[in-house]
Coordinates of C-alpha atoms in Angstrom, one line a residue:
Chain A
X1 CA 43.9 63.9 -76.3
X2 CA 42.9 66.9 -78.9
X3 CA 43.6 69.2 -76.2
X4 CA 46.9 68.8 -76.8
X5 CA 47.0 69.9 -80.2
X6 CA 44.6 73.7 -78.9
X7 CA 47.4 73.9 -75.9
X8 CA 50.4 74.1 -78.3
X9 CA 48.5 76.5 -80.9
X10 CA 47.2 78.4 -78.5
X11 CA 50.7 78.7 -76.5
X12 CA 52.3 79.3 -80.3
X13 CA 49.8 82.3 -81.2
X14 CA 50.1 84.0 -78.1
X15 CA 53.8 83.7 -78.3
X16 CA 53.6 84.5 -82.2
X17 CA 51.5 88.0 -81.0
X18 CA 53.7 88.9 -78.5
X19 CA 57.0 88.1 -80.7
X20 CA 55.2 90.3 -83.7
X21 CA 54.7 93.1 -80.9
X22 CA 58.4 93.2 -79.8
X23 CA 61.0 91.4 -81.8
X24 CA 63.9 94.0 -82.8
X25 CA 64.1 94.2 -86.5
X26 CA 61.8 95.1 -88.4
X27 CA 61.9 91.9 -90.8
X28 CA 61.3 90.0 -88.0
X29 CA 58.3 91.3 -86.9
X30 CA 57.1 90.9 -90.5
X31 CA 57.3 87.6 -91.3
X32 CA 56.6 86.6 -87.3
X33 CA 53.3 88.4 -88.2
X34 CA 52.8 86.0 -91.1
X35 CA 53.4 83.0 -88.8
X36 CA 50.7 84.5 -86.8
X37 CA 48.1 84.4 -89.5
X38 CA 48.7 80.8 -90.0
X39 CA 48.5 79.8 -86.2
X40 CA 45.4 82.1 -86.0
X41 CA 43.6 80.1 -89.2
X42 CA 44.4 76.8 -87.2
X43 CA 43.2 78.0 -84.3
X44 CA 39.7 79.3 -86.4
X45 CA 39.7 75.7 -87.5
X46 CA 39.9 74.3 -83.7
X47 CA 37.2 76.6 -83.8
X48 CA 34.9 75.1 -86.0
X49 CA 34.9 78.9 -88.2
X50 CA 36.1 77.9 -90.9
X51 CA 34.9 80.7 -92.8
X52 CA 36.9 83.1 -90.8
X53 CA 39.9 80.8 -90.9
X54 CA 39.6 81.1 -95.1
X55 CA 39.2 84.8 -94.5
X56 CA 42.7 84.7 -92.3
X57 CA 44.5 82.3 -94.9
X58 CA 43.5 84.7 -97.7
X59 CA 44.2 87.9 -95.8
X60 CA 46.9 87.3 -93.7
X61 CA 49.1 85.0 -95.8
X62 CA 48.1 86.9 -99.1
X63 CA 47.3 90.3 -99.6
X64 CA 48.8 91.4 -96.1
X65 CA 51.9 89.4 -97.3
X66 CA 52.5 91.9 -100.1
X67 CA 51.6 94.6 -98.7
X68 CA 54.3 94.4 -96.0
X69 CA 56.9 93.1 -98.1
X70 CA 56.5 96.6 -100.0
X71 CA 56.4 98.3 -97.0
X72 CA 59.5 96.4 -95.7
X73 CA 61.4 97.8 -98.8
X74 CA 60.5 101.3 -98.3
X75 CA 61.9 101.1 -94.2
X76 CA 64.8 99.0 -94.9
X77 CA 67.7 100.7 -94.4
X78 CA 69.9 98.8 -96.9
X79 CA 67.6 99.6 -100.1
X80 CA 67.9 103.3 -98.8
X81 CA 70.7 105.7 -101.1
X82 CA 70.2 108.4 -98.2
X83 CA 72.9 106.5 -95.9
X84 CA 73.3 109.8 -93.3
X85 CA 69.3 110.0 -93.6
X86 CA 68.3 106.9 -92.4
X87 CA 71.5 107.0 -89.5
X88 CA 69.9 110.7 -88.5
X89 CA 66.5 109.1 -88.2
X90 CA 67.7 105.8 -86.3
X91 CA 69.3 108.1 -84.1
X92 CA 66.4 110.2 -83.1
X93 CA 64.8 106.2 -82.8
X94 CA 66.9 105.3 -80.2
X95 CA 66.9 108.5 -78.6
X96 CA 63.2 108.3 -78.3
X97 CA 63.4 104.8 -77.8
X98 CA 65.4 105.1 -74.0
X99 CA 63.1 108.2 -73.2
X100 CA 59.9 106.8 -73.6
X101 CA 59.7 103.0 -72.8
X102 CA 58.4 103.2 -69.7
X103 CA 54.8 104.0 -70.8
X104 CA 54.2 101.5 -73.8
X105 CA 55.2 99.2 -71.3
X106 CA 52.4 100.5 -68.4
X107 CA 49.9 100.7 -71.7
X108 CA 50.9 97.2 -72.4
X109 CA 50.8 95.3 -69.0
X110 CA 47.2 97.6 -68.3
X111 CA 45.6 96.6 -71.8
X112 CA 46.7 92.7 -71.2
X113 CA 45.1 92.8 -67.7
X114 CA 41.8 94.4 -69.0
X115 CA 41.8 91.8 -71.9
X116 CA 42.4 89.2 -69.2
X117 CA 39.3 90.8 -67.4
X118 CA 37.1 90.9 -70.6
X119 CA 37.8 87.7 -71.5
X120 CA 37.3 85.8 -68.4
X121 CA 33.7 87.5 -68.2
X122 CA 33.2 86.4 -71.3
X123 CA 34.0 82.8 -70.9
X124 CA 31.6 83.0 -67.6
X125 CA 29.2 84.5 -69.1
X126 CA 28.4 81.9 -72.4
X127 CA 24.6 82.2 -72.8
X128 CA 22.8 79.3 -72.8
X129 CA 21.4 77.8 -76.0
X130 CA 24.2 78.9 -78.0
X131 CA 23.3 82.6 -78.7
X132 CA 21.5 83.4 -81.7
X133 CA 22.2 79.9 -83.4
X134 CA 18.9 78.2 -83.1
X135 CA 17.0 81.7 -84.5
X136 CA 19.3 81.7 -87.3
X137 CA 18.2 77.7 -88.0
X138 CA 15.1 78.8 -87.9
X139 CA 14.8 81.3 -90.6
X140 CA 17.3 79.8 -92.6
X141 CA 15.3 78.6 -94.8
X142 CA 13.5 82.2 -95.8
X143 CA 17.1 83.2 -96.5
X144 CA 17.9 81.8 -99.7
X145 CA 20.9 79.5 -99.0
X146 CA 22.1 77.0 -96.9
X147 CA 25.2 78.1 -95.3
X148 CA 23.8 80.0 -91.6
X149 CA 27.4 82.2 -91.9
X150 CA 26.0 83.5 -95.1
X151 CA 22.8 83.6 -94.4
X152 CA 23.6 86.2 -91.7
X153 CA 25.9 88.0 -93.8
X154 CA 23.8 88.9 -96.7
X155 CA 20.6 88.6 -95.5
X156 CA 19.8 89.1 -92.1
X157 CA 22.5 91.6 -90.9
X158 CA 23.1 92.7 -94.6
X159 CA 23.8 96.5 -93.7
X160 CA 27.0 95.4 -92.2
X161 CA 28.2 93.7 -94.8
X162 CA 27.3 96.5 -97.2
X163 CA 29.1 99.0 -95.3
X164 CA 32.1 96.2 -94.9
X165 CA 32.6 96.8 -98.8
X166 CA 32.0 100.7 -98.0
X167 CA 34.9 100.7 -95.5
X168 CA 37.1 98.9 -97.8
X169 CA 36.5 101.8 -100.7
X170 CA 36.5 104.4 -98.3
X171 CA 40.5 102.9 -97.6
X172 CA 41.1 102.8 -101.2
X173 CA 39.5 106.6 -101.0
X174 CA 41.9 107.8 -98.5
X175 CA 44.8 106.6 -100.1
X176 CA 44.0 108.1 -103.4
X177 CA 43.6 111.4 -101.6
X178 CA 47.1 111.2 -100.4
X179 CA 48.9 109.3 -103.4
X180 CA 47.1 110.9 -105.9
X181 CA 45.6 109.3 -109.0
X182 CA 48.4 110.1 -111.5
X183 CA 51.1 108.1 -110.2
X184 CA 49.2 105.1 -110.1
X185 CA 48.4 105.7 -114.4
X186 CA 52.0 105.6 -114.9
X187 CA 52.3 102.4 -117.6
X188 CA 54.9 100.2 -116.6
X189 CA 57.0 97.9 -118.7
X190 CA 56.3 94.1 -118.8
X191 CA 58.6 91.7 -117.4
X192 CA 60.9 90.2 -119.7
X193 CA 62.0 87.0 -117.3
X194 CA 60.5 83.9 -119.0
X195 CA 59.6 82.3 -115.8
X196 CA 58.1 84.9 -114.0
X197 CA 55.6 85.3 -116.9
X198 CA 54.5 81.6 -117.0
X199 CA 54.4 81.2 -112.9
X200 CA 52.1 84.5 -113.8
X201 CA 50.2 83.0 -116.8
X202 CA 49.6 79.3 -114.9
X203 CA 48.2 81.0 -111.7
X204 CA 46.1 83.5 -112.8
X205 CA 43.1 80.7 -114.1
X206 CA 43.8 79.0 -111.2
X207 CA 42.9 81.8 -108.7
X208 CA 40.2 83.1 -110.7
X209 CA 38.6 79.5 -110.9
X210 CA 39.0 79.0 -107.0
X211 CA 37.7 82.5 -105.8
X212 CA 34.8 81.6 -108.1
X213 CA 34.3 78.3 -106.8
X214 CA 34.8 80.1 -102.9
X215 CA 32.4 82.2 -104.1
X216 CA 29.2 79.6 -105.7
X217 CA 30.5 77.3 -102.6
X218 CA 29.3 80.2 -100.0
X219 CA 25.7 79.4 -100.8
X220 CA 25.9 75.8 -98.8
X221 CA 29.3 75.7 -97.1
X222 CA 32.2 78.0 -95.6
X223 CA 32.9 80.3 -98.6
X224 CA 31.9 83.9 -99.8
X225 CA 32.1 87.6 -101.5
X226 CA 35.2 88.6 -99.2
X227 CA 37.2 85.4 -100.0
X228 CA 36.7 85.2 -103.5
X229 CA 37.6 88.6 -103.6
X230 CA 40.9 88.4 -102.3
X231 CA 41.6 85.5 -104.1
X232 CA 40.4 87.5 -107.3
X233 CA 42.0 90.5 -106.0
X234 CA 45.9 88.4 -106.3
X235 CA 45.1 88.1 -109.9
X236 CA 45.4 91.8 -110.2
X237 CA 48.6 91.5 -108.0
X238 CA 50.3 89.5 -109.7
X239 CA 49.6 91.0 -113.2
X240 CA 51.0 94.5 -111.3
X241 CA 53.7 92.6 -110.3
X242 CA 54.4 91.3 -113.8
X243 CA 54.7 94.8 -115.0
X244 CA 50.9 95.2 -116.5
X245 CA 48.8 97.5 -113.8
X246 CA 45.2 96.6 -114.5
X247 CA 43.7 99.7 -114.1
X248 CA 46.2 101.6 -116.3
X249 CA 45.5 99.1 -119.1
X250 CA 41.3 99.6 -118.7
X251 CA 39.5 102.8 -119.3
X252 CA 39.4 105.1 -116.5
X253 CA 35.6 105.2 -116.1
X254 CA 35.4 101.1 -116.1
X255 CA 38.0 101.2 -113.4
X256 CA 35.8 103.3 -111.5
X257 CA 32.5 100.9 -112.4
X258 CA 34.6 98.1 -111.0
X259 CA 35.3 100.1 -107.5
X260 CA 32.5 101.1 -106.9
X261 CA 29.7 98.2 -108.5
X262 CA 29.5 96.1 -105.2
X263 CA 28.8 98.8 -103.1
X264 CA 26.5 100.9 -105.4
X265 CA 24.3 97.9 -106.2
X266 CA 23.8 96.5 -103.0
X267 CA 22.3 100.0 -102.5
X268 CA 20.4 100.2 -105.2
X269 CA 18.7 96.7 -104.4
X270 CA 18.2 98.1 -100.8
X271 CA 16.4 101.1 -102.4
X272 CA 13.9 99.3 -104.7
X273 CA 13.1 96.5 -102.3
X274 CA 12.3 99.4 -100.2
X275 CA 10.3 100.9 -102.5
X276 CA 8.3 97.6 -103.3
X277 CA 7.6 98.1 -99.8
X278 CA 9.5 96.3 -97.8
X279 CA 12.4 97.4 -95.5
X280 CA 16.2 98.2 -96.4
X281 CA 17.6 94.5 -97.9
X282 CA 14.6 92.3 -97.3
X283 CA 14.9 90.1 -100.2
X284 CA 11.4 88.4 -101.0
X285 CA 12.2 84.8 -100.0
X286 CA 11.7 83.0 -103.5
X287 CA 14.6 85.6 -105.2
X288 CA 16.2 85.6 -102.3
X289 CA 18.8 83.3 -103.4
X290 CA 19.6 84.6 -106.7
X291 CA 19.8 88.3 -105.4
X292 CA 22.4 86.9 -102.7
X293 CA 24.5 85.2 -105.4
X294 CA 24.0 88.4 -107.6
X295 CA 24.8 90.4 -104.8
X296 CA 27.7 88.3 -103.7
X297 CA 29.7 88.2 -107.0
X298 CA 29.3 92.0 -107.2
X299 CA 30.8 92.7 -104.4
X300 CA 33.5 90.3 -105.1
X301 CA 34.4 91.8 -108.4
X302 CA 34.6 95.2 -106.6
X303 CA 36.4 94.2 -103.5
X304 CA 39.0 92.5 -106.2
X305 CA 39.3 95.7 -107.9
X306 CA 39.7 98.0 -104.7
X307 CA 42.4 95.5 -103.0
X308 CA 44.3 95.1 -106.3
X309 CA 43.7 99.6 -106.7
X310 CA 45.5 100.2 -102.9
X311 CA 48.5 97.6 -103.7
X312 CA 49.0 99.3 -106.9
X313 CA 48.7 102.6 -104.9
X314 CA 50.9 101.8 -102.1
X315 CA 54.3 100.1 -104.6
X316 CA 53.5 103.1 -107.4
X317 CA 53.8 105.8 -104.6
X318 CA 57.3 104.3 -103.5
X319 CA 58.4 104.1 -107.1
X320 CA 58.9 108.0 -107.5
X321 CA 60.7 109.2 -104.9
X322 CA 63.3 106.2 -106.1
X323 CA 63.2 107.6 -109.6
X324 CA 64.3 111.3 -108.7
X325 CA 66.9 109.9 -106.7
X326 CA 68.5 108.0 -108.9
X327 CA 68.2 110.5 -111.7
X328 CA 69.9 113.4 -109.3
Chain B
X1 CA 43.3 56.0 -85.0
X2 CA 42.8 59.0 -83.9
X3 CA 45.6 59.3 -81.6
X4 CA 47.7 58.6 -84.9
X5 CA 46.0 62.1 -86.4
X6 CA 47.1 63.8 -83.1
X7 CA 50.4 63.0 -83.0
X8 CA 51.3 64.0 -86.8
X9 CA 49.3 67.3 -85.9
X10 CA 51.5 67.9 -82.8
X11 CA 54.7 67.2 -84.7
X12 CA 54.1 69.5 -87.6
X13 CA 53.0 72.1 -84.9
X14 CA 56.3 71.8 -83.4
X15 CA 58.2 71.9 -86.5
X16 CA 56.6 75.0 -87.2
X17 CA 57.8 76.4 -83.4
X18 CA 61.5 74.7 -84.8
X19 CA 61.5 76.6 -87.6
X20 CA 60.7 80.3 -86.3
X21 CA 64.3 79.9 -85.1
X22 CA 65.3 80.6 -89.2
X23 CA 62.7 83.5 -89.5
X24 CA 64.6 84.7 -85.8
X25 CA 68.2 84.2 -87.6
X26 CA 67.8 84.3 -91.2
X27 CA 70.4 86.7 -92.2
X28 CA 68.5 87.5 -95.2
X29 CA 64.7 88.6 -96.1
X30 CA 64.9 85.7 -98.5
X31 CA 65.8 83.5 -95.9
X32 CA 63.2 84.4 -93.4
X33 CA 60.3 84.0 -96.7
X34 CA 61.7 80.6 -97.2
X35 CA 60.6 80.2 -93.9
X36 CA 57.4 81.5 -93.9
X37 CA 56.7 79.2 -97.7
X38 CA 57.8 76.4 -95.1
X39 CA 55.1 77.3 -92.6
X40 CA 52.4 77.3 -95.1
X41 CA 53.5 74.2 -96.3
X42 CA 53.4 72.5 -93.2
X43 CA 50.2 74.2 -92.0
X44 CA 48.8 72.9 -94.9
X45 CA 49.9 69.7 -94.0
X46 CA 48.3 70.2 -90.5
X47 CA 44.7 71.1 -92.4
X48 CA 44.6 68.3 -94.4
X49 CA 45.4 65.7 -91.1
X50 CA 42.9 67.8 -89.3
X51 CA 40.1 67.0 -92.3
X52 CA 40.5 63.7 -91.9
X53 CA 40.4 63.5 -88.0
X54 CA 37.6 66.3 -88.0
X55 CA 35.7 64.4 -90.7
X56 CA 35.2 68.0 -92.2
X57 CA 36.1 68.2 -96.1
X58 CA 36.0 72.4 -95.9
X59 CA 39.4 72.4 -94.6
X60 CA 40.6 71.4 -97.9
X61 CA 39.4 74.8 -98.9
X62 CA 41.1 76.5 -96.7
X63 CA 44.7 74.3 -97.5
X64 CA 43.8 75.4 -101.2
X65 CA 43.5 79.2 -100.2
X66 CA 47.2 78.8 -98.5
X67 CA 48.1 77.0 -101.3
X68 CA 47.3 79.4 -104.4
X69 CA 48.3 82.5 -102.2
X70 CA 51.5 81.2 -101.4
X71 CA 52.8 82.2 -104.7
X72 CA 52.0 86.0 -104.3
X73 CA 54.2 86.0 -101.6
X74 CA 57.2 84.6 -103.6
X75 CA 56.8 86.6 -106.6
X76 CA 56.2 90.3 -104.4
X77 CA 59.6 89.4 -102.9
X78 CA 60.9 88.8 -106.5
X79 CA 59.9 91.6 -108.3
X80 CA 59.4 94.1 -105.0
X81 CA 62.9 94.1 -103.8
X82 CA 64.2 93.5 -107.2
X83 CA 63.6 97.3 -109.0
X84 CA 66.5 98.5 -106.3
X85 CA 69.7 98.3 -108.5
X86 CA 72.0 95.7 -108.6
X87 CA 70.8 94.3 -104.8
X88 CA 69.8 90.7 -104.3
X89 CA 67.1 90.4 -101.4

């Protein structure tokens, strides 16, 4: 009978997907695209991941939620003073638009079919035994914690994971390099509304006690660095939001500590373990678990930092193009 | 029992399907966000059924990581699309 209950989420994600893909405005798309994200966390629970489907819940419905909201402002039309702008530009749209759809459409049908393709080798293809499962069991208990997910992720395929937080600076890199650094010092004024301040001022122990909790909880369950950081990361949101940027209120060299500790100490770790002779991130099995969790809350703390740096980035960028227009 | 679990699980899913009609409509960003608050609501809802037919108490975690995130949405749109003068969302 549960098969019921996989047929209609998997019919309501494709169909979510496919909507996000090609619904006609653009606020559409965007909140379609959060519907997605909660279909997809289901269907990771169906699963039996439920650390991925944290991961979704956290990304999709937070962080990815503001992010597009603030880029929804910046292409709506309405919020735009340019009127003969944005008509000039939806102009050369449609133009385009008639031109050109034959191919997304031939890129579209090909890509489906090859995914089709993939897919159904795939699901012939399941190895027997499960994959790497019953190694992973094996060592687990040379790994320091409990939890297999997390035993893979910071022990035995550690380099990943460290390059993971490496990819997500490298982001916060590249938009620096385009928005520049000044714009996103600029001191903003606190919010007067009495109730924004209090939602603000209630949620912000609450999330910092969850990601913490996500974060101890990784050790023996579904849990970890990337979720508590994203949970630790909408504290810095929402203070932004509520008109106090962290990293305009912190000294610029701390701000940088914070980017860049997860990252940097993972690395250094890797180093001396490899100069105590062993290779690149073999713990020694009876620190093992400490280093993890040290490790772990590291990288939280920085992947916090970096997430709550590009959001700041990304709405302070917007802000100044609106201020010379309304000054001119 | 556990057909009871399925067929709560199957109704929230399709009240989820029921209410993508709004986020299709919605005249208004505001409306559509209302909509999507309502869809972590009830996939909340759907989690915490699915714990107790799964026998699997993790999903509360991942109810609770809806839960506490769902406010960032709410306040972005708030404050986001409020610095533009004078124009409700």
């Amino acid at each position: 009978m549960s098969v019921l209950i996989d047929i209609i989420l998997a019919i309501l994600a494709i169909y979510l997907a496919f909507q996000s893909l090609l619904a006609k405005r653009l606020t559409q798309t965007v909140f379609i695209f959060f519907a997605f994200g909660l279909a997809l966390a289901l269907a990771w629970v169906r699963l039996g991941a439920i650390d991925v489907a944290i991961t979704e819940a956290a990304i999709a419905a937070g962080f990815m939620g503001v992010l597009f909201l603030d880029a929804l402002r910046d292409f709506s039309p309405r919020t735009s003073n340019n009127q003969e702008k944005t008509e000039a530009a939806k102009d050369i749209f449609s133009k385009k638009n008639t031109k050109s759809l034959l191919l997304p459409r031939v890129a579209l049908v090909l890509g489906l079919v090859l995914f089709l393709l993939i897919s159904l080798e795939a699901i012939w293809n399941i190895p027997d035994g499960g994959g790497l499962t019953v190694s992973v069991e094996t060592m687990l208990p040379e790994s320091g914690v409990e939890h297999p997910v997390t035993a893979v992720l910071l022990n035995f395929r550690a380099y990943d994971t460290w390059l993971e937080i490496g990819v997500i600076l490298l982001g916060l890199l590249a938009i620096f390099a385009t928005g520049g650094i000044k714009l996103y010092l600029k001191p903003d004024v606190p919010a007067q509304d009495i109730l924004l301040r209090q939602v603000i001022l209630f949620f912000t122990p609450i999330l910092f006690l969850f990601g913490a909790f996500l974060l101890y909880i990784g050790k023996s369950g579904p849990g970890g660095a990337f979720q508590a950081g994203v949970l630790w990361a909408a504290i810095g949101i929402l203070l932004h939001l509520g008109g106090k940027p962290v990293f305009s209120m912190i000294p610029r060299w701390l701000g940088q500590l914070l980017l860049t500790l997860g990252l940097g100490f993972f690395l250094l770790l890797g180093f001396i373990l490899m100069a105590g002779g062993a290779t690149l991130f073999e713990y020694p099995p009876a620190y093992a678990g400490v280093l993890i969790l040290i490790v772990e809350t590291l990288a939280a703390i920085s992947i916090a930092a970096a997430l709550t740096a590009i959001f700041a980035n990304l709405n302070q960028m917007q802000e100044k193009p609106n201020d010379i227009e309304s000054t001119t | 029992m556990d057909i009871i679990f399925i067929i709560v699980v199957v109704f929230l899913l399709l009240n989820i399907a029921l209410g993508l009609f709004r986020v299709w409509r919605g005249p208004t960003v505001a409306d559509r966000l209302l909509t999507t608050q309502l869809f972590g609501t009830t996939g909340m809802a759907i989690l915490l059924v699915l714990a107790g037919y799964l026998k699997d108490l993790n999903l509360l975690n991942v109810a609770i990581t809806f839960n506490v995130l769902a406010i960032l949405l709410v306040i972005g749109l708030v404050q986001v699309w409020k610095k533009k003068k004078g124009e409700s969302p």
